[in-house]
Amino acid sequence: MGYFCQRDKAFEKTLCEIVRSFLRSKASGKDRDTLASMNILYIVLSFLLIVAVHAIAEDASDSTCEARASSTQTLNLFINSKKDEAGEWFTTFHASKTDPRMTNIKLNMTQTVYQCSNGQAVHIKGVIRGDTANGTAQSFDRLTFHPKCGINAAISDDGRSVQKIRVDEALNGVLLTHRPLKRNELFEVRLDKKGTKFNYCLGIGVTTYTPESFTIPDHMYNLKSGNWMMYHNHVYTNGAESTKNYGRNFNELKVGDRVGVMVNKLGTLHFYVNGEDQGPAASNLPSTVHGVFELYYNAIKGTIVDPS
């Protein structure tokens, strides 16, 4: 298309000469009336060719030349389809971008080979989207601790970390997440600091309560409804032991170890230690639950860990 846009005059002249030579060769030996008819045909064909060339040039200018001149955000995609040695069609492509604001290129492409009566037809279709730094894509909603928490807990690091105020106090370190957990979302906390005064260490789980809907208890074990917690190596439902010797013992955790909790899309509760699933702990959980972390006895400091 670009060639027609830049070379249309020379192209018209060449087409005209070809048509003229063709008609002269056909008209040799004919009478003058026949030659006149041929000349009329020549004029009509030349006119149609000129109109077609101008239409192609104008279309190319509108769709390519002007677009390139005015565009400040360019994304080029190069596609090459061919057959391999086995006769199978395959496609290679690469893309380049010139918009400095673009942070990512997403390409969804499908290739279909159809068997037609006169051979094969390859259809390629796809969607390209460039994500920009100031685009409309929603940012990741990181979990944080809700500011309403136990009286012996001090939140820091923009809601990501918590530390005991009085390290010799065993309880009053209950915290909830600032929003409900999504299904299949892992709420994971790293043990950053651990004391040695007590025999027990931390707790984690979920609750149907919201931070605004109840008074934060000194210990989630004392809440007799709407909560599923893990302490030691046991699971507790509404303050009662529901699964004994369930998984790894939290009391043996070391600094740097991680504990987590997740409700999967089927409503089954799972606990995790250092990313390892401890197995199903409860089923048929409500669709809306908040994550719970408890600085319990020897646990002095913890930090929420983003999913890897």
XYZ file of C-alpha atoms in Angstrom:
308
model
C 0.000 0.000 0.000
C 2.792 2.392 0.840
C 4.384 1.832 -2.582
C 1.203 2.952 -4.322
C 1.010 6.019 -2.135
C 4.486 7.176 -3.051
C 4.754 6.004 -6.666
C 1.216 6.416 -8.021
C 2.175 8.667 -11.005
C 4.794 6.316 -12.366
C 2.482 3.382 -11.769
C -0.352 5.033 -13.754
C 1.967 5.746 -16.676
C 3.249 2.168 -16.716
C -0.274 0.745 -16.675
C -1.342 3.013 -19.495
C 1.622 1.997 -21.678
C 0.881 -1.679 -21.045
C -2.772 -1.239 -22.040
C -1.811 0.807 -25.141
C 0.715 -1.806 -26.326
C -1.778 -4.563 -25.757
C -4.501 -2.868 -27.787
C -2.135 -1.962 -30.617
C -0.992 -5.546 -30.899
C -4.564 -6.749 -31.029
C -5.570 -4.063 -33.531
C -2.762 -4.632 -36.035
C -4.196 -5.473 -39.426
C -7.679 -4.292 -38.464
C -9.626 -1.495 -40.176
C -9.912 2.006 -38.820
C -13.329 1.396 -37.242
C -11.967 -1.489 -35.270
C -8.965 0.572 -34.227
C -11.238 3.405 -33.122
C -13.231 0.988 -31.028
C -10.013 -0.272 -29.491
C -8.960 3.290 -28.628
C -12.264 3.897 -26.894
C -11.778 0.701 -24.917
C -8.261 1.868 -24.051
C -9.551 5.176 -22.725
C -12.190 3.463 -20.585
C -9.697 0.925 -19.151
C -7.134 3.632 -18.439
C -9.710 5.721 -16.626
C -10.784 2.756 -14.475
C -7.159 1.907 -13.648
C -6.394 5.485 -12.645
C -9.457 5.608 -10.386
C -8.457 2.295 -8.792
C -4.880 3.438 -8.183
C -6.045 6.696 -6.611
C -8.466 4.785 -4.383
C -5.692 2.466 -3.232
C -3.331 5.368 -2.629
C -5.967 7.348 -0.759
C -6.884 4.353 1.383
C -3.243 3.688 2.173
C -2.706 7.311 3.082
C -5.742 7.378 5.354
C -5.082 4.086 7.125
C -1.291 4.033 7.273
C 0.489 7.283 6.456
C -1.699 9.626 8.490
C -1.986 7.135 11.341
C 1.776 6.888 11.626
C 2.189 10.635 11.483
C -0.306 11.355 14.255
C 0.220 8.376 16.529
C 2.329 8.741 19.675
C 1.677 5.181 20.871
C 2.729 2.517 18.406
C 2.546 -1.236 18.825
C 3.912 -3.306 15.941
C 3.142 -7.000 15.531
C 4.987 -9.168 13.010
C 3.499 -12.554 12.098
C 4.966 -15.271 9.890
C 3.020 -18.442 9.084
C 4.509 -21.348 7.162
C 4.666 -25.114 6.996
C 7.333 -27.133 8.759
C 9.123 -30.174 7.358
C 6.225 -32.406 8.383
C 3.763 -30.250 6.476
C 2.167 -28.767 9.604
C 1.365 -25.073 9.765
C 3.096 -23.044 12.482
C 3.212 -19.339 13.224
C 5.938 -17.183 14.715
C 5.454 -13.610 15.820
C 6.993 -10.836 17.842
C 5.765 -7.454 19.013
C 7.454 -4.153 19.738
C 6.170 -1.053 21.497
C 7.116 2.620 21.421
C 4.833 4.056 24.106
C 7.047 4.811 27.155
C 4.026 4.590 29.467
C 3.230 1.014 28.479
C 4.280 -1.530 31.084
C 3.100 -4.747 29.489
C 1.854 -6.290 26.232
C -0.831 -8.955 26.342
C -1.463 -10.986 23.189
C -4.216 -13.558 22.785
C -3.989 -15.392 19.468
C -5.585 -18.424 17.841
C -4.611 -20.140 14.595
C -6.957 -22.439 12.677
C -6.127 -24.420 9.530
C -9.125 -25.235 7.314
C -9.177 -27.908 4.620
C -10.754 -26.327 1.551
C -11.625 -27.764 -1.850
C -8.654 -26.013 -3.451
C -6.162 -26.454 -0.611
C -5.647 -25.193 2.920
C -6.602 -21.853 4.470
C -4.903 -20.477 7.577
C -6.942 -18.090 9.744
C -5.164 -16.142 12.497
C -7.021 -13.905 14.889
C -6.102 -12.308 18.158
C -6.343 -9.395 20.568
C -3.465 -7.179 21.664
C -3.724 -4.981 24.721
C -1.075 -2.727 26.184
C -1.246 -2.066 29.898
C -0.074 1.406 30.872
C 1.179 2.600 34.205
C -1.784 4.990 34.538
C -4.310 2.610 32.946
C -7.552 1.325 34.354
C -6.295 -2.049 35.549
C -7.065 -2.589 39.202
C -4.084 -2.859 41.499
C -3.604 -5.907 43.707
C -5.617 -5.522 46.921
C -2.973 -6.510 49.470
C -4.150 -7.887 52.749
C -3.418 -5.805 55.843
C -4.367 -5.963 59.504
C -7.443 -3.981 60.495
C -6.520 -1.130 62.867
C -9.050 -2.378 65.441
C -7.121 -5.086 67.273
C -6.211 -6.504 70.681
C -4.970 -4.062 73.315
C -1.510 -5.696 73.406
C -0.903 -5.455 69.646
C 0.813 -2.572 67.834
C 0.414 -2.469 64.040
C 3.147 -1.038 61.782
C 4.485 -1.156 58.216
C 1.238 0.227 56.700
C -0.793 -2.492 58.352
C 1.430 -5.364 57.284
C 3.230 -6.090 60.589
C 2.205 -6.427 64.221
C 4.202 -6.628 67.446
C 3.376 -7.211 71.080
C 3.526 -4.151 73.309
C 4.129 -6.131 76.508
C 6.067 -9.255 75.537
C 5.500 -10.965 78.884
C 1.715 -10.836 78.449
C 0.307 -14.049 76.947
C -2.952 -12.781 75.394
C -4.702 -9.686 73.941
C -2.910 -10.006 70.596
C -5.883 -10.809 68.292
C -6.008 -9.189 64.827
C -8.379 -9.477 61.842
C -7.719 -8.744 58.183
C -8.968 -5.404 56.874
C -11.282 -7.162 54.384
C -12.841 -10.612 53.954
C -10.707 -13.305 52.388
C -11.490 -14.294 48.829
C -12.052 -17.924 48.033
C -8.739 -19.674 47.272
C -6.856 -16.704 48.788
C -4.030 -17.618 51.158
C -3.677 -15.454 54.262
C -0.091 -16.085 55.356
C 1.921 -14.577 58.212
C 5.651 -14.916 58.924
C 6.902 -15.282 62.499
C 9.471 -12.485 62.859
C 10.197 -12.636 66.570
C 9.628 -15.299 69.222
C 10.034 -15.313 72.988
C 10.978 -18.157 75.293
C 8.938 -17.523 78.426
C 5.928 -19.710 77.507
C 5.373 -23.120 75.933
C 2.828 -22.030 73.322
C 3.156 -19.942 70.144
C 0.604 -18.099 67.953
C -2.714 -18.968 66.353
C -4.316 -18.412 62.955
C -7.761 -18.961 61.460
C -10.929 -17.309 60.134
C -14.076 -15.772 61.576
C -17.494 -14.667 60.388
C -17.210 -11.547 62.538
C -16.028 -8.247 61.139
C -13.746 -5.936 63.126
C -16.583 -3.434 63.567
C -19.218 -5.984 64.605
C -17.791 -7.218 67.911
C -15.445 -6.478 70.774
C -12.014 -7.937 70.050
C -11.566 -10.784 72.561
C -8.401 -11.381 74.557
C -8.222 -14.871 73.014
C -10.198 -16.260 70.015
C -10.608 -19.533 71.904
C -12.994 -17.683 74.205
C -15.287 -16.763 71.282
C -17.937 -19.478 71.155
C -19.377 -18.858 67.686
C -18.319 -17.996 64.138
C -14.631 -18.901 64.303
C -12.234 -21.639 63.192
C -8.725 -21.471 64.649
C -5.566 -23.535 64.821
C -3.407 -23.568 67.967
C -0.616 -25.999 68.811
C -1.397 -28.852 66.356
C -5.166 -28.876 66.893
C -8.127 -27.254 65.128
C -10.750 -25.456 67.219
C -14.284 -24.631 66.054
C -16.212 -22.062 68.079
C -13.837 -22.519 70.997
C -14.021 -26.317 71.070
C -11.406 -28.764 69.848
C -12.716 -30.251 66.585
C -9.620 -31.969 65.123
C -6.835 -33.258 67.329
C -3.259 -33.785 66.046
C -4.198 -32.146 62.774
C -0.850 -30.893 61.454
C 2.541 -29.495 62.353
C 2.799 -28.147 65.884
C 2.842 -24.334 65.959
C 4.681 -24.397 69.273
C 7.770 -25.712 67.478
C 7.910 -22.916 64.913
C 11.114 -20.915 64.493
C 11.678 -17.315 63.459
C 11.159 -17.091 59.697
C 8.555 -19.863 59.554
C 5.204 -19.018 57.928
C 1.675 -20.056 58.847
C -1.348 -19.622 56.604
C -5.042 -20.265 56.190
C -7.276 -20.577 53.127
C -10.913 -21.343 52.333
C -11.097 -22.928 48.891
C -13.835 -22.370 46.311
C -15.810 -25.303 47.727
C -15.836 -23.835 51.249
C -13.224 -26.197 52.705
C -10.792 -24.793 55.261
C -7.061 -25.531 54.947
C -4.103 -24.512 57.120
C -0.542 -24.139 55.829
C 2.945 -24.212 57.336
C 5.762 -22.809 55.179
C 3.530 -23.165 52.128
C 2.727 -26.831 52.809
C -0.956 -27.718 52.964
C -1.776 -29.481 56.239
C -4.971 -30.915 54.730
C -8.692 -30.173 55.085
C -9.634 -28.928 58.529
C -13.353 -28.087 58.168
C -16.011 -27.889 55.457
C -19.053 -25.843 54.458
C -17.619 -22.561 55.688
C -19.652 -19.392 55.079
C -18.885 -17.419 51.936
C -17.664 -14.366 53.887
C -14.931 -14.731 56.498
C -12.081 -12.520 57.724
C -8.618 -13.844 58.384
C -7.493 -13.967 62.031
C -3.961 -13.895 63.440
C -3.135 -14.079 67.113
C 0.080 -13.133 68.872
C -0.333 -15.915 71.356
C 2.099 -16.552 74.224
C 5.658 -16.742 72.714
C 4.736 -15.066 69.390
C 6.033 -11.483 69.628
C 6.021 -10.183 66.044
C 4.567 -11.253 62.699
C 4.276 -9.894 59.130
C 1.775 -10.676 56.376
C 3.417 -12.317 53.369
C 2.207 -11.639 49.818
C 1.422 -14.694 47.690
C 4.387 -15.663 45.537
